[in-house]
Amino acid sequence: MEDPKLEKHFKSHRSTVTSLSFSPNTKQLVSGSLDACLFLWPFKPQVRAYRFVGHNDAVHSVCFSPSGHLIASGSKDKKVRLWIPSVKGESTVFKAHTAAVRCVDFASDGQSLLSSSEDKTIKIWTVHRQKFQFSLNQHSNWVRCAKFSPDGRLIVSCSDDKTVKIWDRNTNECMHTFYEPHGFLNDVTFHPSGTCIGGGCTDASVKIWDIRTRKLIQHYANHVASVNSVAFHPNGNYLLSASSDATLKIFDLLEGRLIYTLHGHQGPATSVAFSKQGDFFASGGQDQQVLVWKTNFETAPSFVESTNTTSNKYTNGNDTSSNDYIASARVSSSTNQQKKTQISSLREKSQPETSDERGARKIDVFNGKSAYPTYGDGDRLEITNIGPAYENGISRSNSASACLVNSEPMSNAISKTNNRTTYGAQSNVNQAYAPQLANTLEHIVQQLDILTKTVAILETRLTMTEIIQLTVEQSYMATTDNPEWFSTKQIDNNLFLTNENHFFEGNRANIWLIRGAARDLIIDCGLGVCNLKKHFENLNLLNKDRECLVLCTHSHFDHCGGAKHFENDSQILIHRDDYQGLRDGREKDTLNYVRSAHFDQAPYRNFSAREYRVPATKCESILDGHRIDLGADDEIMVSHAPGHTPGSIVCYYPKTKSLFTGDLVYDCDHGDELIDWVPTSSVNDYLRSANRMIDWLEEHEIERVYPGHGRIFTNKKRAQDILREYIDSKDDCCSKARGSCMQTMVSGFLKMGCFRCCQ
Ligand SMILES: [Zn+2]
Ligand SMILES: [Zn+2]
């Protein structure tokens, strides 16, 4: 293993750096500071850093959303802000607490946000509309830190009341309390496996508890002052800590020992964070510096909780007396065919580790006197731009390793740059826009999903010309039989629901399989990045001797991308008005909001989101009133319901009194979120279809509504309500901010023309 190396160095904050978070794609890093600002640092050279101003007091915590489309910040001003990480620095704000906010964290699904505060509470909010959901109230002092578990089911919190609590998010109950007699924890976080928690304590220790056995299992006493921040490497094998003793330390959790001490900060180190892939980490300090380091650990894909790891879950923990009872998954990069999850053990080691120097490596960026000669080996390091301080100082050396061994101390380099700042302008955002646009700002952020999808369209258009059809075919052929890609559950006697759980939830479509009396029907078929047909065959849900039909509710990529895999053996049906889009694989009809950040796991080796396309697919067109005979009296009836696309349909299944609605209606916070603004949409058509559907549902006995996305409706009234909300939201379109703001926003801001207007 190579030693960690200092890669970049940013200094523009005017006070202590309190918190750091990498964007999921590791292209940006956000930092928060006691100076009340956030800085968004780019990793590309010649790209400016942005300063975000909005909080009225110290920023204590920053966090990128799992999709990378939002940054949350919590401040001493009692408020939480949600920022769009772009040049504009727009944010929406809400008063979250009655005292300083100490910590913010997104759940891994991106839907919920938590905040913890000096008011002794932890509060959970929806991200979309910042609706308060519930609070956790049992701490009797400041809640310094709270975090979601990787699967989102648990929350861990630490407080100045000297306790650490584990909460069940569903019941809002405290499941366990750890007591910390010698101090309190400044920071606590879940191990990527979700089975352990690690924390940094004011008594200078780093501790790891197993939450299943509820025992302290590792205890490191290597620091000599308060430990302010800890972070687990995504592969689960290392822990990084930042301390007021001015050092960062890296612990090997499998061996249970300190392996590195890093000296980079002058004064207390206050914050550390790993990038999502674990190839970088960042540290912040009271010295106002942000340092970015390359880990050089064995690189591993981010820890992915496989669907079969239920034994890792809190509720299934067995209390065994073996030393090896703590299983932590470790992803080995050495296997070359498929990345396999190998289980190794995190051994119990609760004796404090104190022999700081024994076996541990020391890296000091001040005097450059490293015990290790590898720093001279500069050509492996890809330093591009180290920011203003570096520019003026030590960057003169051609050797990339200069930042570590150059004779000019970094502190000198920094002191030269006091007057120089290159960050972007922050506050001229609103001035450039009409006043009414400023009024819609808050709503814009609430409609962030829509905005980011819009940006995605733009990006896609820009890259379209670079892609040739050949790549589409090639990437299509590369799709494999990945057993982890799909998850299927039985909903009803003859109904199965399949999802692509490693794909962005916002665009993840429901795949329905109906096992009919004589033949089967698949309604919508996912992205097509893995082979759905093979998946069903593996589950014995499709048989070669039974006919299977495929019906696409409309031509969008998330619903018909997978049809290609059925082309040879099945009839693929789509409404006439969406037919050509699928037949020709036309992007203007199939759309394509697929981005690499939308995948938390690659569907197959060398998958490239950039090259994703819906391929031209052999299909047949159908019309309103079409009936699909599943044998015996088993029948599906197709109804045309245009709006979202010209050829959108819904399917009625009388036998089970159910309706499949595609994207016409699904369960969401508010009906105005239904998507009628994409290039394939027509608001007028949508309004007509919505009105018709409300009436149709009224007239029919419907027990279940199965939408194209999200939850099943168990009550048709809920579907009707959402459609009514949708209709109502169009009534005041263009007269009020709601509904029209995206149009103004998009045409003004992205210069893309208006596609959400009242036609
Ligand atoms: Zn759609
Ligand atoms: Zn959809």
PDB file of N, CA and C in Angstrom, residues 205-244:
ATOM      1  N   SER A 205      -9.980   9.732  22.484  1.00  0.00           N
ATOM      2  CA  SER A 205     -10.038   8.373  21.959  1.00  0.00           C
ATOM      3  C   SER A 205     -10.915   8.282  20.713  1.00  0.00           C
ATOM      4  N   VAL A 206     -10.657   7.211  19.975  1.00  0.00           N
ATOM      5  CA  VAL A 206     -11.521   6.820  18.866  1.00  0.00           C
ATOM      6  C   VAL A 206     -12.109   5.475  19.246  1.00  0.00           C
ATOM      7  N   LYS A 207     -13.413   5.345  19.140  1.00  0.00           N
ATOM      8  CA  LYS A 207     -14.056   4.112  19.595  1.00  0.00           C
ATOM      9  C   LYS A 207     -14.996   3.563  18.539  1.00  0.00           C
ATOM     10  N   ILE A 208     -15.081   2.238  18.530  1.00  0.00           N
ATOM     11  CA  ILE A 208     -16.007   1.566  17.613  1.00  0.00           C
ATOM     12  C   ILE A 208     -16.862   0.588  18.411  1.00  0.00           C
ATOM     13  N   TRP A 209     -18.151   0.712  18.243  1.00  0.00           N
ATOM     14  CA  TRP A 209     -19.084  -0.193  18.904  1.00  0.00           C
ATOM     15  C   TRP A 209     -19.781  -1.050  17.869  1.00  0.00           C
ATOM     16  N   ASP A 210     -20.088  -2.278  18.282  1.00  0.00           N
ATOM     17  CA  ASP A 210     -20.953  -3.130  17.466  1.00  0.00           C
ATOM     18  C   ASP A 210     -22.377  -2.890  17.938  1.00  0.00           C
ATOM     19  N   ILE A 211     -23.258  -2.499  17.043  1.00  0.00           N
ATOM     20  CA  ILE A 211     -24.606  -2.165  17.507  1.00  0.00           C
ATOM     21  C   ILE A 211     -25.488  -3.401  17.655  1.00  0.00           C
ATOM     22  N   ARG A 212     -25.036  -4.547  17.151  1.00  0.00           N
ATOM     23  CA  ARG A 212     -25.840  -5.766  17.349  1.00  0.00           C
ATOM     24  C   ARG A 212     -25.567  -6.363  18.719  1.00  0.00           C
ATOM     25  N   THR A 213     -24.268  -6.444  19.052  1.00  0.00           N
ATOM     26  CA  THR A 213     -23.945  -6.989  20.371  1.00  0.00           C
ATOM     27  C   THR A 213     -23.922  -5.886  21.426  1.00  0.00           C
ATOM     28  N   ARG A 214     -23.992  -4.630  20.959  1.00  0.00           N
ATOM     29  CA  ARG A 214     -24.019  -3.473  21.858  1.00  0.00           C
ATOM     30  C   ARG A 214     -22.781  -3.400  22.734  1.00  0.00           C
ATOM     31  N   LYS A 215     -21.643  -3.714  22.131  1.00  0.00           N
ATOM     32  CA  LYS A 215     -20.384  -3.700  22.872  1.00  0.00           C
ATOM     33  C   LYS A 215     -19.380  -2.784  22.203  1.00  0.00           C
ATOM     34  N   LEU A 216     -18.526  -2.201  23.035  1.00  0.00           N
ATOM     35  CA  LEU A 216     -17.366  -1.494  22.511  1.00  0.00           C
ATOM     36  C   LEU A 216     -16.415  -2.558  21.970  1.00  0.00           C
ATOM     37  N   ILE A 217     -16.019  -2.453  20.714  1.00  0.00           N
ATOM     38  CA  ILE A 217     -15.148  -3.500  20.182  1.00  0.00           C
ATOM     39  C   ILE A 217     -13.753  -2.998  19.823  1.00  0.00           C
ATOM     40  N   GLN A 218     -13.606  -1.703  19.553  1.00  0.00           N
ATOM     41  CA  GLN A 218     -12.260  -1.190  19.303  1.00  0.00           C
ATOM     42  C   GLN A 218     -12.124   0.161  19.982  1.00  0.00           C
ATOM     43  N   HIS A 219     -10.926   0.395  20.484  1.00  0.00           N
ATOM     44  CA  HIS A 219     -10.685   1.609  21.258  1.00  0.00           C
ATOM     45  C   HIS A 219      -9.251   2.049  20.979  1.00  0.00           C
ATOM     46  N   TYR A 220      -9.095   3.185  20.360  1.00  0.00           N
ATOM     47  CA  TYR A 220      -7.764   3.680  20.010  1.00  0.00           C
ATOM     48  C   TYR A 220      -7.479   4.936  20.826  1.00  0.00           C
ATOM     49  N   ALA A 221      -6.377   4.931  21.555  1.00  0.00           N
ATOM     50  CA  ALA A 221      -6.023   6.096  22.373  1.00  0.00           C
ATOM     51  C   ALA A 221      -4.736   6.725  21.861  1.00  0.00           C
ATOM     52  N   ASN A 222      -4.653   6.898  20.548  1.00  0.00           N
ATOM     53  CA  ASN A 222      -3.415   7.406  19.956  1.00  0.00           C
ATOM     54  C   ASN A 222      -3.331   8.920  19.901  1.00  0.00           C
ATOM     55  N   HIS A 223      -4.481   9.559  19.851  1.00  0.00           N
ATOM     56  CA  HIS A 223      -4.462  11.023  19.836  1.00  0.00           C
ATOM     57  C   HIS A 223      -4.171  11.542  21.240  1.00  0.00           C
ATOM     58  N   VAL A 224      -3.706  12.784  21.292  1.00  0.00           N
ATOM     59  CA  VAL A 224      -3.406  13.360  22.605  1.00  0.00           C
ATOM     60  C   VAL A 224      -4.323  14.539  22.920  1.00  0.00           C
ATOM     61  N   ALA A 225      -5.286  14.780  22.067  1.00  0.00           N
ATOM     62  CA  ALA A 225      -6.290  15.808  22.360  1.00  0.00           C
ATOM     63  C   ALA A 225      -7.605  15.361  21.734  1.00  0.00           C
ATOM     64  N   SER A 226      -8.638  16.084  22.035  1.00  0.00           N
ATOM     65  CA  SER A 226      -9.988  15.778  21.596  1.00  0.00           C
ATOM     66  C   SER A 226     -10.042  15.351  20.118  1.00  0.00           C
ATOM     67  N   VAL A 227     -10.787  14.293  19.839  1.00  0.00           N
ATOM     68  CA  VAL A 227     -10.973  13.853  18.455  1.00  0.00           C
ATOM     69  C   VAL A 227     -12.251  14.510  17.925  1.00  0.00           C
ATOM     70  N   ASN A 228     -12.110  15.285  16.874  1.00  0.00           N
ATOM     71  CA  ASN A 228     -13.211  16.135  16.421  1.00  0.00           C
ATOM     72  C   ASN A 228     -14.053  15.533  15.311  1.00  0.00           C
ATOM     73  N   SER A 229     -13.453  14.626  14.555  1.00  0.00           N
ATOM     74  CA  SER A 229     -14.177  14.108  13.404  1.00  0.00           C
ATOM     75  C   SER A 229     -13.618  12.739  13.032  1.00  0.00           C
ATOM     76  N   VAL A 230     -14.501  11.856  12.599  1.00  0.00           N
ATOM     77  CA  VAL A 230     -14.059  10.539  12.134  1.00  0.00           C
ATOM     78  C   VAL A 230     -14.779  10.212  10.834  1.00  0.00           C
ATOM     79  N   ALA A 231     -14.132   9.358  10.021  1.00  0.00           N
ATOM     80  CA  ALA A 231     -14.773   8.910   8.775  1.00  0.00           C
ATOM     81  C   ALA A 231     -14.292   7.502   8.472  1.00  0.00           C
ATOM     82  N   PHE A 232     -15.221   6.637   8.091  1.00  0.00           N
ATOM     83  CA  PHE A 232     -14.862   5.292   7.649  1.00  0.00           C
ATOM     84  C   PHE A 232     -14.563   5.317   6.162  1.00  0.00           C
ATOM     85  N   HIS A 233     -13.532   4.596   5.769  1.00  0.00           N
ATOM     86  CA  HIS A 233     -13.296   4.405   4.343  1.00  0.00           C
ATOM     87  C   HIS A 233     -14.474   3.606   3.776  1.00  0.00           C
ATOM     88  N   PRO A 234     -14.917   3.914   2.540  1.00  0.00           N
ATOM     89  CA  PRO A 234     -16.069   3.196   1.998  1.00  0.00           C
ATOM     90  C   PRO A 234     -15.900   1.676   1.961  1.00  0.00           C
ATOM     91  N   ASN A 235     -14.665   1.186   1.906  1.00  0.00           N
ATOM     92  CA  ASN A 235     -14.527  -0.277   1.902  1.00  0.00           C
ATOM     93  C   ASN A 235     -14.619  -0.860   3.303  1.00  0.00           C
ATOM     94  N   GLY A 236     -14.743  -0.003   4.292  1.00  0.00           N
ATOM     95  CA  GLY A 236     -14.976  -0.470   5.656  1.00  0.00           C
ATOM     96  C   GLY A 236     -13.729  -0.900   6.397  1.00  0.00           C
ATOM     97  N   ASN A 237     -12.580  -0.834   5.773  1.00  0.00           N
ATOM     98  CA  ASN A 237     -11.384  -1.375   6.410  1.00  0.00           C
ATOM     99  C   ASN A 237     -10.551  -0.342   7.164  1.00  0.00           C
ATOM    100  N   TYR A 238     -10.828   0.939   6.933  1.00  0.00           N
ATOM    101  CA  TYR A 238     -10.019   1.979   7.565  1.00  0.00           C
ATOM    102  C   TYR A 238     -10.898   3.038   8.211  1.00  0.00           C
ATOM    103  N   LEU A 239     -10.319   3.654   9.228  1.00  0.00           N
ATOM    104  CA  LEU A 239     -10.988   4.800   9.830  1.00  0.00           C
ATOM    105  C   LEU A 239      -9.993   5.950   9.899  1.00  0.00           C
ATOM    106  N   LEU A 240     -10.500   7.135   9.578  1.00  0.00           N
ATOM    107  CA  LEU A 240      -9.686   8.344   9.569  1.00  0.00           C
ATOM    108  C   LEU A 240     -10.205   9.258  10.671  1.00  0.00           C
ATOM    109  N   SER A 241      -9.275   9.892  11.400  1.00  0.00           N
ATOM    110  CA  SER A 241      -9.714  10.769  12.486  1.00  0.00           C
ATOM    111  C   SER A 241      -8.966  12.088  12.434  1.00  0.00           C
ATOM    112  N   ALA A 242      -9.624  13.139  12.925  1.00  0.00           N
ATOM    113  CA  ALA A 242      -9.012  14.475  13.006  1.00  0.00           C
ATOM    114  C   ALA A 242      -9.081  14.935  14.446  1.00  0.00           C
ATOM    115  N   SER A 243      -7.972  15.478  14.924  1.00  0.00           N
ATOM    116  CA  SER A 243      -7.925  15.794  16.346  1.00  0.00           C
ATOM    117  C   SER A 243      -7.404  17.205  16.606  1.00  0.00           C
ATOM    118  N   SER A 244      -7.735  17.707  17.774  1.00  0.00           N
ATOM    119  CA  SER A 244      -7.202  19.000  18.208  1.00  0.00           C
ATOM    120  C   SER A 244      -5.697  18.935  18.428  1.00  0.00           C
TER     121      SER A 244
END
